[in-house]
Coordinates of C-alpha atoms in Angstrom, one line a residue:
Chain A
M11 CA 18.6 21.3 -15.9
R12 CA 21.7 19.5 -14.5
R13 CA 22.3 22.4 -12.1
V14 CA 18.7 22.0 -10.8
F15 CA 19.3 18.3 -10.2
K16 CA 22.6 19.1 -8.4
A17 CA 20.9 21.7 -6.2
E18 CA 18.1 19.3 -5.4
E19 CA 20.7 16.7 -4.4
Y20 CA 22.0 19.2 -1.7
L21 CA 18.4 19.9 -0.6
V22 CA 17.8 16.1 -0.3
K23 CA 21.0 15.7 1.8
A24 CA 19.8 18.5 4.1
E25 CA 16.4 16.8 4.5
K26 CA 18.0 13.5 5.2
A27 CA 20.3 15.0 7.8
A28 CA 17.3 16.7 9.5
V29 CA 15.3 13.4 9.6
V30 CA 18.3 11.5 11.1
T31 CA 18.9 14.1 13.7
L32 CA 15.3 14.2 14.7
I33 CA 15.0 10.4 15.0
F34 CA 18.1 10.2 17.2
A35 CA 16.7 13.1 19.3
M36 CA 13.3 11.4 19.5
V37 CA 14.7 8.0 20.5
S38 CA 17.0 9.4 23.2
L39 CA 14.6 12.0 24.7
S40 CA 11.6 9.7 24.8
F41 CA 13.7 6.9 26.3
L42 CA 15.0 9.4 28.9
Q43 CA 11.4 10.2 29.7
V44 CA 10.4 6.6 30.1
L45 CA 13.4 6.0 32.5
L46 CA 12.5 9.0 34.5
R47 CA 8.9 7.8 34.9
L48 CA 9.8 4.2 35.7
I49 CA 12.7 4.9 38.1
F50 CA 12.1 8.3 39.6
H51 CA 8.3 8.5 39.1
S52 CA 8.8 11.9 37.5
G53 CA 9.5 13.5 34.1
V54 CA 10.4 16.7 32.3
V55 CA 7.1 18.5 31.7
W56 CA 8.1 20.3 28.5
L57 CA 9.6 17.2 26.9
D58 CA 6.2 15.7 25.9
P59 CA 5.1 18.7 23.8
L60 CA 8.6 19.1 22.4
L61 CA 8.6 15.4 21.4
R62 CA 5.1 15.7 19.8
H63 CA 6.4 18.6 17.6
M64 CA 9.5 16.6 16.7
V65 CA 7.2 13.8 15.5
L66 CA 5.5 16.4 13.3
W67 CA 8.7 17.8 11.9
A68 CA 10.3 14.3 11.3
G69 CA 7.1 13.0 9.6
L70 CA 6.6 16.0 7.4
T71 CA 10.3 16.1 6.4
G72 CA 10.0 12.4 5.6
A73 CA 6.9 13.4 3.5
A74 CA 9.1 15.8 1.5
L75 CA 11.6 13.0 0.9
A76 CA 8.8 10.6 0.0
A77 CA 7.9 13.0 -2.8
R78 CA 11.5 12.9 -4.1
Y79 CA 11.5 9.1 -4.2
S80 CA 7.9 8.7 -5.3
H81 CA 6.9 6.9 -2.1
H82 CA 3.5 8.6 -1.5
F83 CA 0.6 6.2 -1.4
A84 CA -1.2 6.1 -4.8
L85 CA -3.3 3.7 -6.8
E86 CA -0.5 2.7 -9.2
T87 CA -2.0 -0.6 -10.3
F88 CA -4.3 0.9 -12.9
V89 CA -1.6 2.9 -14.6
K90 CA 0.5 -0.2 -14.8
L91 CA -2.3 -1.9 -16.7
T92 CA -2.2 0.8 -19.5
P93 CA 0.0 0.4 -22.6
K94 CA 3.7 1.2 -22.1
Q95 CA 3.8 4.4 -24.1
M96 CA 0.8 5.8 -22.2
Q97 CA 2.4 5.4 -18.8
R98 CA 4.8 8.4 -18.9
P99 CA 2.2 11.0 -20.0
L100 CA -0.2 9.7 -17.3
E101 CA 2.6 10.0 -14.7
V102 CA 3.3 13.6 -15.8
C103 CA -0.5 14.4 -15.5
A104 CA -0.5 13.0 -11.9
D105 CA 2.7 14.9 -11.1
L106 CA 1.3 18.2 -12.3
F107 CA -1.9 17.7 -10.3
T108 CA 0.3 16.8 -7.2
A109 CA 2.2 20.1 -7.7
A110 CA -1.0 22.0 -8.0
A111 CA -2.5 20.4 -4.9
S112 CA 0.7 21.1 -3.0
A113 CA 0.5 24.7 -4.1
L114 CA -3.0 25.0 -2.8
L115 CA -2.1 23.3 0.5
F116 CA 1.0 25.5 0.8
Y117 CA -1.1 28.6 0.4
A118 CA -3.6 27.4 3.0
S119 CA -0.8 26.6 5.5
Y120 CA 1.0 29.9 4.7
K121 CA -2.1 31.8 5.7
F122 CA -2.5 29.7 8.8
V123 CA 1.1 30.3 9.9
R124 CA 0.9 34.0 9.1
D125 CA -2.2 34.2 11.4
E126 CA -0.4 32.3 14.1
F127 CA 2.5 34.8 14.1
A128 CA 0.0 37.7 14.0
A129 CA -1.9 36.3 17.0
G130 CA 1.4 35.7 18.9
S131 CA 0.2 32.2 20.0
V132 CA 2.5 29.9 21.9
A133 CA 2.9 26.3 21.0
F134 CA 4.6 25.2 24.2
Y135 CA 7.0 26.3 26.9
I136 CA 10.5 25.1 27.6
N137 CA 10.8 26.2 31.2
H138 CA 10.3 29.9 30.7
L139 CA 11.1 30.1 27.0
A140 CA 7.9 30.4 25.0
V141 CA 8.1 28.5 21.6
K142 CA 6.0 30.6 19.2
G143 CA 3.2 28.7 17.4
G144 CA 4.2 30.1 14.1
W145 CA 7.8 28.7 14.4
A146 CA 6.7 25.3 15.7
E147 CA 4.3 25.0 12.7
I148 CA 6.4 26.5 9.9
I149 CA 7.3 22.9 8.8
I150 CA 3.7 22.5 7.4
P151 CA 4.0 25.1 4.6
A152 CA 7.7 24.2 4.2
S153 CA 6.8 20.5 3.6
F154 CA 4.2 21.4 1.0
A155 CA 6.6 23.7 -0.8
L156 CA 9.3 20.9 -0.8
I157 CA 6.8 18.3 -2.0
G158 CA 5.7 20.5 -4.8
L159 CA 9.3 21.3 -5.7
H160 CA 10.5 17.7 -5.7
T161 CA 7.5 16.6 -7.8
L162 CA 8.0 19.3 -10.4
I163 CA 11.7 18.5 -10.7
G164 CA 10.6 14.8 -10.9
V165 CA 8.7 15.6 -14.2
F166 CA 12.1 16.3 -15.8
R167 CA 14.2 13.7 -13.9
P168 CA 15.3 10.9 -16.2
P169 CA 14.2 7.5 -14.9
D170 CA 17.7 6.3 -14.1
H171 CA 18.0 9.0 -11.5
E172 CA 15.2 7.5 -9.5
E173 CA 16.7 4.4 -8.0
G174 CA 16.0 5.6 -4.4
P175 CA 18.3 6.2 -1.5
F176 CA 19.2 2.5 -0.8
Chain B
M4 CA -20.1 21.7 -8.5
A5 CA -19.7 18.7 -6.3
F6 CA -20.9 16.3 -9.0
L7 CA -18.1 17.6 -11.2
V8 CA -15.4 17.4 -8.6
L9 CA -16.0 13.9 -7.3
P10 CA -15.6 12.2 -10.8
L11 CA -12.6 14.4 -11.4
L12 CA -11.0 13.3 -8.1
L13 CA -11.8 9.6 -9.0
L14 CA -10.2 10.0 -12.4
L15 CA -7.1 11.6 -10.9
A16 CA -7.0 8.7 -8.4
F17 CA -6.9 6.2 -11.2
L18 CA -4.2 8.2 -13.0
G19 CA -2.0 7.5 -9.9
S20 CA -2.2 10.8 -8.1
P21 CA -1.0 10.5 -4.5
V22 CA -3.9 9.9 -2.0
F23 CA -3.0 12.9 0.1
T24 CA -3.4 15.3 -2.9
L25 CA -6.9 14.0 -3.5
I26 CA -8.0 14.3 0.1
G27 CA -6.2 17.6 0.6
G28 CA -7.5 19.1 -2.6
G29 CA -11.0 17.7 -1.9
A30 CA -11.0 19.1 1.7
I31 CA -10.0 22.6 0.5
F32 CA -12.8 22.4 -2.2
L33 CA -15.4 21.2 0.4
F34 CA -14.4 23.9 2.9
A35 CA -14.5 26.6 0.1
A36 CA -18.0 25.5 -0.9
E37 CA -19.1 26.1 2.7
G38 CA -17.4 29.5 2.7
I39 CA -14.7 28.4 5.2
D40 CA -11.2 29.6 4.7
S41 CA -8.8 26.9 3.4
S42 CA -6.5 27.4 6.4
A43 CA -9.1 25.5 8.4
V44 CA -7.8 22.3 6.7
I45 CA -4.4 23.1 8.3
V46 CA -5.8 23.7 11.7
E47 CA -7.0 20.1 11.6
M48 CA -3.7 18.9 10.3
L49 CA -1.9 20.4 13.3
R50 CA -3.6 17.8 15.4
L51 CA -0.6 15.7 14.2
A52 CA 1.3 17.6 16.9
S53 CA -1.2 16.9 19.6
L54 CA -1.8 13.2 19.5
P55 CA 0.3 11.7 22.2
A56 CA 0.3 8.1 20.7
L57 CA 1.6 9.3 17.4
I58 CA 5.2 9.0 18.3
A59 CA 4.7 5.2 18.3
I60 CA 4.5 5.2 14.5
P61 CA 7.9 6.6 13.7
L62 CA 9.7 4.8 16.5
F63 CA 8.1 1.3 15.8
T64 CA 8.7 1.7 12.0
F65 CA 12.3 2.7 12.6
S66 CA 12.9 -0.3 15.0
G67 CA 11.2 -2.7 12.6
Y68 CA 13.3 -1.5 9.6
M69 CA 16.5 -1.9 11.7
L70 CA 15.5 -5.5 12.7
A71 CA 14.7 -6.3 9.0
E72 CA 18.1 -5.1 7.9
S73 CA 20.0 -7.0 10.6
K74 CA 20.5 -10.7 10.8
A75 CA 17.7 -11.1 13.4
P76 CA 15.5 -13.0 10.9
Q77 CA 18.2 -15.7 10.4
R78 CA 18.7 -16.0 14.2
M79 CA 15.0 -16.2 14.8
L80 CA 14.5 -18.9 12.2
A81 CA 17.4 -21.0 13.5
L82 CA 15.9 -21.0 17.0
A83 CA 12.4 -21.8 15.8
E84 CA 13.7 -24.6 13.6
A85 CA 15.7 -26.1 16.5
L86 CA 12.6 -25.9 18.8
F87 CA 9.8 -27.1 16.5
G88 CA 11.5 -28.6 13.4
T89 CA 11.0 -32.1 14.8
L90 CA 7.2 -31.9 14.9
P91 CA 5.2 -33.1 11.9
G92 CA 4.8 -30.1 9.7
G93 CA 7.2 -28.4 12.1
L94 CA 9.0 -26.3 9.5
A95 CA 5.8 -24.9 8.1
I96 CA 4.6 -24.1 11.7
V97 CA 8.0 -22.5 12.3
A98 CA 7.4 -20.4 9.2
L99 CA 3.9 -19.4 10.4
F100 CA 5.0 -18.3 13.9
T101 CA 8.3 -16.5 13.0
T102 CA 6.7 -14.6 10.2
A103 CA 3.8 -13.6 12.4
L104 CA 6.1 -12.2 15.0
F105 CA 8.3 -10.6 12.4
T106 CA 5.3 -8.9 10.7
A107 CA 4.0 -7.6 14.0
F108 CA 7.4 -6.1 14.8
T109 CA 8.1 -4.6 11.4
G110 CA 4.7 -3.1 10.8
A111 CA 3.4 -5.2 7.9
S112 CA 4.9 -3.1 5.1
G113 CA 5.8 -6.2 3.0
V114 CA 9.3 -6.7 4.4
T115 CA 8.3 -10.1 5.7
I116 CA 8.1 -11.7 2.3
I117 CA 11.3 -10.0 1.2
A118 CA 13.3 -10.7 4.3
L119 CA 12.0 -14.1 5.5
G120 CA 10.3 -15.5 2.4
G121 CA 13.7 -15.8 0.7
L122 CA 15.1 -17.8 3.6
L123 CA 12.1 -20.0 4.1
Y124 CA 11.3 -20.9 0.5
P125 CA 14.5 -23.1 -0.1
M126 CA 14.2 -24.6 3.5
L127 CA 10.6 -25.7 2.9
S128 CA 11.2 -27.0 -0.6
K129 CA 14.3 -29.0 0.6
Q130 CA 12.1 -30.6 3.3
G131 CA 9.7 -31.9 0.7
Y132 CA 6.7 -29.6 1.1
P133 CA 4.6 -29.3 -2.1
E134 CA 5.5 -26.3 -4.2
K135 CA 1.9 -25.0 -4.3
F136 CA 1.6 -25.2 -0.5
T137 CA 5.0 -23.4 0.1
L138 CA 4.0 -20.6 -2.3
G139 CA 0.6 -20.2 -0.7
L140 CA 2.0 -20.3 2.8
L141 CA 4.7 -17.7 2.2
T142 CA 2.3 -15.3 0.4
T143 CA -0.1 -15.6 3.3
T144 CA 2.7 -14.9 5.9
G145 CA 3.3 -11.5 4.4
S146 CA 0.5 -10.1 6.5
L147 CA 0.1 -12.7 9.2
G148 CA 0.6 -11.2 12.7
L149 CA -1.1 -8.0 11.9
L150 CA -3.3 -8.6 14.9
F151 CA -0.4 -8.8 17.3
P152 CA 1.2 -5.9 19.1
P153 CA 3.0 -3.7 18.1
S154 CA 1.8 -3.9 14.5
L155 CA 1.6 -0.5 12.8
P156 CA -2.0 -0.9 11.4
I157 CA -3.3 -1.6 15.0
I158 CA -1.7 1.6 16.2
L159 CA -3.0 3.6 13.3
Y160 CA -6.5 2.2 13.8
G161 CA -6.4 3.1 17.5
I162 CA -5.3 6.7 16.7
V163 CA -7.9 7.2 13.9
A164 CA -10.8 5.6 15.7
K165 CA -9.8 7.3 19.0
I166 CA -9.7 4.0 20.9
D167 CA -7.2 3.0 23.6
I168 CA -4.4 1.3 21.7
D169 CA -3.5 -1.0 24.6
R170 CA -7.0 -2.3 24.7
L171 CA -6.9 -3.0 21.0
F172 CA -3.7 -4.8 21.4
R173 CA -5.3 -7.1 24.0
A174 CA -8.4 -7.6 21.8
G175 CA -6.4 -8.8 18.8
L176 CA -4.4 -11.5 20.7
L177 CA -7.0 -14.3 20.9
P178 CA -8.2 -14.0 17.3
G179 CA -4.7 -13.7 16.1
A180 CA -3.6 -16.8 18.0
L181 CA -6.6 -18.8 16.8
L182 CA -5.7 -18.0 13.2
L183 CA -2.2 -19.2 13.8
V184 CA -3.5 -22.4 15.3
A185 CA -5.9 -23.0 12.4
L186 CA -3.1 -22.5 9.8
S187 CA -0.8 -24.8 11.8
V188 CA -3.4 -27.6 11.8
Y189 CA -3.6 -27.2 8.0
A190 CA 0.2 -27.3 7.7
Y191 CA 0.3 -30.4 10.0
F192 CA -2.1 -32.4 7.7
T193 CA -0.5 -31.2 4.5
A194 CA 3.0 -32.3 5.8
R195 CA 1.6 -35.7 6.8
K196 CA -0.1 -36.3 3.5
A197 CA 3.0 -35.2 1.5
G198 CA 5.2 -37.4 3.7
V199 CA 7.5 -34.6 4.7
K200 CA 10.5 -35.7 6.7
N201 CA 11.0 -34.3 10.2
I202 CA 14.2 -32.6 11.2
P203 CA 15.9 -34.6 13.9
F204 CA 16.0 -32.8 17.2
S205 CA 19.5 -31.7 18.3
M206 CA 20.2 -30.3 21.7
K207 CA 23.5 -28.9 20.4
E208 CA 21.6 -26.9 17.7
L209 CA 19.1 -25.6 20.2
K210 CA 21.8 -24.4 22.6
K211 CA 23.7 -22.7 19.8
S212 CA 20.6 -20.9 18.4
V213 CA 19.6 -19.8 21.9
R214 CA 23.1 -18.4 22.5
D215 CA 23.0 -16.6 19.2
I216 CA 19.7 -14.9 19.8
A217 CA 20.2 -14.3 23.5
W218 CA 20.1 -10.5 23.2
E219 CA 17.1 -10.3 21.0
L220 CA 15.0 -13.0 22.7
P221 CA 13.9 -10.7 25.6
L222 CA 12.5 -8.1 23.1
P223 CA 9.1 -9.6 22.4
F224 CA 8.6 -10.4 26.0
L225 CA 9.7 -6.9 27.1
I226 CA 7.5 -5.1 24.5
I227 CA 4.4 -7.3 24.4
G228 CA 4.6 -8.2 28.1
G229 CA 5.2 -4.6 29.1
I230 CA 2.2 -3.5 27.3
Y231 CA -0.1 -6.3 28.6
Q232 CA 1.1 -5.8 32.1
G233 CA 0.5 -2.1 32.0
L234 CA 4.1 -1.4 32.7
F235 CA 4.2 1.1 29.8
T236 CA 2.0 2.5 27.1
A237 CA 2.3 1.7 23.4
S238 CA 4.3 4.9 22.7
E239 CA 6.6 4.2 25.6
A240 CA 7.1 0.6 24.4
A241 CA 8.0 2.1 21.0
S242 CA 10.7 4.2 22.6
V243 CA 12.1 1.3 24.7
M244 CA 12.2 -0.9 21.6
A245 CA 14.0 1.7 19.4
F246 CA 16.6 2.2 22.1
Y247 CA 17.0 -1.5 22.7
V248 CA 17.3 -2.4 19.0
I249 CA 19.9 0.3 18.4
V250 CA 22.0 -1.0 21.3
T251 CA 21.8 -4.7 20.4
E252 CA 22.2 -4.4 16.6
V253 CA 24.9 -1.7 16.6
F254 CA 26.9 -2.4 19.7
I255 CA 26.3 -6.1 20.6
Y256 CA 25.7 -8.0 17.3
K257 CA 27.4 -5.3 15.1
D258 CA 25.0 -6.2 12.3
L259 CA 24.4 -2.5 11.6
D260 CA 27.0 0.3 11.5
L261 CA 26.0 3.5 13.5
I262 CA 27.3 5.8 10.8
R263 CA 26.9 3.8 7.6
D264 CA 23.6 1.9 8.2
I265 CA 21.5 3.6 10.9
P266 CA 21.0 6.9 9.1
R267 CA 20.1 5.1 5.9
V268 CA 17.6 2.9 7.7
A269 CA 16.2 6.0 9.5
V270 CA 15.6 7.8 6.2
K271 CA 14.1 4.7 4.7
S272 CA 11.6 4.2 7.6
M273 CA 10.7 7.9 7.5
L274 CA 9.6 7.7 3.9
L275 CA 6.9 5.3 5.0
V276 CA 6.0 7.5 8.0
G277 CA 6.0 10.6 5.9
A278 CA 3.6 9.0 3.4
I279 CA 1.3 7.9 6.3
F280 CA 1.5 11.4 8.0
M281 CA 0.5 13.2 4.8
V282 CA -2.6 11.1 4.3
L283 CA -3.4 11.3 8.0
G284 CA -2.8 15.0 8.2
T285 CA -5.0 15.9 5.2
A286 CA -7.6 13.3 6.2
L287 CA -8.1 14.8 9.6
G288 CA -9.6 17.9 8.0
F289 CA -11.5 15.9 5.4
T290 CA -13.1 13.4 7.8
N291 CA -14.0 16.2 10.2
Y292 CA -16.0 17.8 7.4
L293 CA -17.7 14.5 6.7
I294 CA -18.6 14.1 10.4
D295 CA -19.8 17.8 10.7
A296 CA -21.9 17.2 7.6
Q297 CA -23.4 14.1 9.4
I298 CA -22.4 11.9 6.5
P299 CA -22.1 8.8 8.7
D300 CA -25.6 9.4 10.0
R301 CA -26.9 9.8 6.5
I302 CA -25.1 6.6 5.4
F303 CA -26.7 4.8 8.3
G304 CA -30.1 6.3 7.5
W305 CA -29.9 5.3 3.9
L306 CA -28.4 1.9 4.7
H307 CA -30.9 1.2 7.5
T308 CA -33.9 1.4 5.1
Y309 CA -32.4 -1.5 3.1
V310 CA -30.4 -3.4 5.8
S311 CA -32.0 -3.6 9.2
S312 CA -30.1 -6.7 10.5
K313 CA -26.7 -6.4 12.1
V314 CA -25.6 -9.7 10.6
V315 CA -26.4 -8.6 7.0
F316 CA -24.7 -5.3 7.7
L317 CA -21.6 -7.1 8.9
V318 CA -21.5 -9.3 5.7
L319 CA -21.8 -6.2 3.5
L320 CA -19.2 -4.4 5.6
N321 CA -16.7 -7.3 5.3
A322 CA -17.2 -7.4 1.5
F323 CA -16.7 -3.7 1.3
L324 CA -13.6 -3.7 3.5
L325 CA -11.9 -6.6 1.6
V326 CA -12.1 -4.6 -1.7
I327 CA -11.0 -1.3 -0.1
N328 CA -8.1 -3.0 1.8
M329 CA -7.0 -4.9 -1.3
I330 CA -6.4 -1.6 -3.1
E331 CA -4.6 0.6 -0.5
I332 CA -3.9 -0.4 3.0
F333 CA -2.8 2.5 5.2
S334 CA -5.0 5.1 3.4
A335 CA -8.0 2.7 3.8
I336 CA -7.6 2.8 7.6
I337 CA -7.2 6.6 7.7
I338 CA -10.1 7.4 5.4
V339 CA -12.7 4.7 6.0
V340 CA -12.4 4.1 9.8
P341 CA -13.8 7.5 10.9
I342 CA -16.8 7.0 8.7
I343 CA -17.6 3.4 9.5
V344 CA -17.1 3.6 13.3
P345 CA -20.2 5.8 13.9
V346 CA -22.2 3.8 11.4
A347 CA -21.3 0.5 13.0
A348 CA -22.0 1.9 16.4
Q349 CA -25.6 2.6 15.4
Y350 CA -25.9 -1.1 14.5
G351 CA -24.7 -1.8 18.0
I352 CA -21.2 -3.0 17.1
D353 CA -18.4 -2.3 19.6
P354 CA -15.6 -0.2 18.2
I355 CA -13.0 -2.6 19.6
H356 CA -14.8 -5.6 17.9
L357 CA -15.0 -3.5 14.7
G358 CA -11.2 -2.9 15.0
V359 CA -10.4 -6.6 15.0
I360 CA -12.8 -7.2 12.1
F361 CA -11.2 -4.4 10.2
L362 CA -7.6 -5.6 10.9
L363 CA -8.4 -9.2 9.9
N364 CA -9.9 -7.8 6.7
L365 CA -6.7 -6.0 6.2
E366 CA -4.8 -9.2 6.6
I367 CA -6.9 -10.9 4.0
G368 CA -7.0 -7.8 1.7
Y369 CA -3.2 -8.0 1.5
M370 CA -3.4 -11.4 -0.2
L371 CA -6.7 -11.1 -2.0
P372 CA -6.6 -11.7 -5.8
P373 CA -6.2 -9.9 -8.1
L374 CA -4.6 -6.8 -6.5
G375 CA -3.4 -7.8 -3.0
L376 CA 0.1 -6.5 -2.3
N377 CA 1.4 -9.8 -1.0
L378 CA 0.7 -11.4 -4.4
F379 CA 2.9 -8.9 -6.2
L380 CA 5.6 -9.1 -3.6
A381 CA 5.6 -12.9 -3.7
S382 CA 5.5 -12.9 -7.5
S383 CA 8.7 -10.8 -7.8
R384 CA 10.4 -12.5 -4.8
F385 CA 9.8 -16.1 -6.0
H386 CA 9.7 -15.4 -9.8
R387 CA 6.3 -17.0 -10.2
K388 CA 3.4 -15.7 -12.4
L389 CA 0.5 -14.1 -10.6
P390 CA -2.1 -16.8 -11.7
T391 CA 0.1 -19.5 -10.1
L392 CA -0.1 -17.6 -6.8
Y393 CA -3.8 -17.1 -7.2
R394 CA -4.2 -20.8 -7.2
A395 CA -1.6 -21.4 -4.5
I396 CA -3.3 -19.2 -1.9
G397 CA -6.7 -20.8 -2.3
P398 CA -6.8 -23.0 0.8
F399 CA -5.1 -20.3 2.9
L400 CA -7.7 -17.8 1.8
L401 CA -10.5 -20.1 2.8
I402 CA -9.0 -20.6 6.3
L403 CA -8.6 -16.9 6.7
L404 CA -12.2 -16.2 5.5
A405 CA -13.6 -18.8 7.9
M406 CA -11.6 -17.1 10.7
L407 CA -13.1 -13.8 9.6
A408 CA -16.6 -15.2 9.8
L409 CA -15.8 -16.5 13.3
V410 CA -14.4 -13.2 14.5
T411 CA -17.3 -11.3 13.0
Y412 CA -20.1 -13.3 14.5
L413 CA -18.5 -14.1 17.8
P414 CA -17.7 -10.6 19.3
E415 CA -16.6 -12.3 22.5
L416 CA -13.5 -13.6 20.8
S417 CA -12.3 -10.0 20.5
L418 CA -13.9 -8.5 23.6
L419 CA -12.8 -11.1 26.1
G420 CA -9.2 -9.9 26.1
A421 CA -10.1 -6.2 25.9
K422 CA -12.0 -5.9 29.2
P423 CA -10.6 -2.8 30.9

């Protein structure tokens, strides 16, 4: 199990790096766009769709990380009211359901992305370069897979490993 | 089948399953029951990449977290104290205004009580404010300012209800300001009754605090003014603010380190954004199903047989929203708003007016006993038992509820500012 935790740690590092890169790119590119509009009354046409997809990627990668650090919105108040020895089994129940729901959502988004590739749809253009819909949207199945994975590993993770990234 | 699945989902909700799994799983089940392929849920989710205003959520959250981690709260308090500390009840009024501004800029995720509450509590106690008042005030401030731009719940409401966010920003201003004034009046009388000493005015202190905050001071004017003047949209304002905050906190004040702190803060803010996006993404499919199945019409039809008057509907709506918002804040906006907007429209309620009612309910829900989030935050921050806080917030709760009644039955308060 230790190797699994170690491997997950690398995965989490990669996810964090992706989130940080995306945020920096979003801040600088969107600020550039504002400056272009205010000063030169123009803008780069393909920047807007690119930024919108960056928002999707950053948000869903953040969602994967949120699964690792148990940050997803949930009604935790009622579980906290139960006796101490009941809390862990209840948590495991919720985790297993989360993993199952993530698997369902992964399968749904896998089918969706597969169809997008088959249809050859284009998400947006960067000048003449067409960005394939399938590639732009592949983060959706990826994020559900990561959420499921982090949640399943979380079932075995001892509580002292969960102090969060800060 | 449905009568089996709904109780199951409710049970799982009470067991603490994440909201997005309930909605996502529920949506896949509902679509399957209609013979629609589950990938349709994902088609709706992809709308996350086509909403132009959505970028405001990660950028404002990121900027807010940066401000919260910097020393901006201390500088802000020092300036406000130097300006208003000399008035009767001045320090309490300072607390109200600074926390409102801070909550608006940090997205009301509870950081206000953590970041500013800890600073204000000893200041207020030292000045001689009664303990009960101080606790009540600081618990209330955790969500005060929700109605001011660029607060995250307003943006989310605008996106979900498909209303112009800039108009919603303008609509919230007057009710938000009135609420601050009402609470300030209460603070003034409490301070006078308790015989609180005023802080003597010092020009030297004022000059020093202005010099200290000189780089951050233009930010609210730039962002709020820029949006009200139509200089830029909410999402452009988010971009300007993120850039401005990075430059001032990293390069001018050097409160945050570009390598050590900023990536950590970025990740931290994206955990919240990721959690919001997951609920939003799965709910887009779910609520679309509800609308296609004409659930809002059916709710209206059923409700209308019992409740024909708009006023009674609003009373019921407020009671319902208070309970929902007390339990889960962001999920409440995402799931409930698409259903109640069409129902309320049939009762002749303007969606902008409904937005202000909803957000004010949210503000109160945060502090509503027994489960409001502010109460738990204040309890752990100030080491007080929950029942102590329940008693402490009483008068504040009454003022907020009176304000809610005013906003609910005088739509003009909200609609005056929102005229296009």
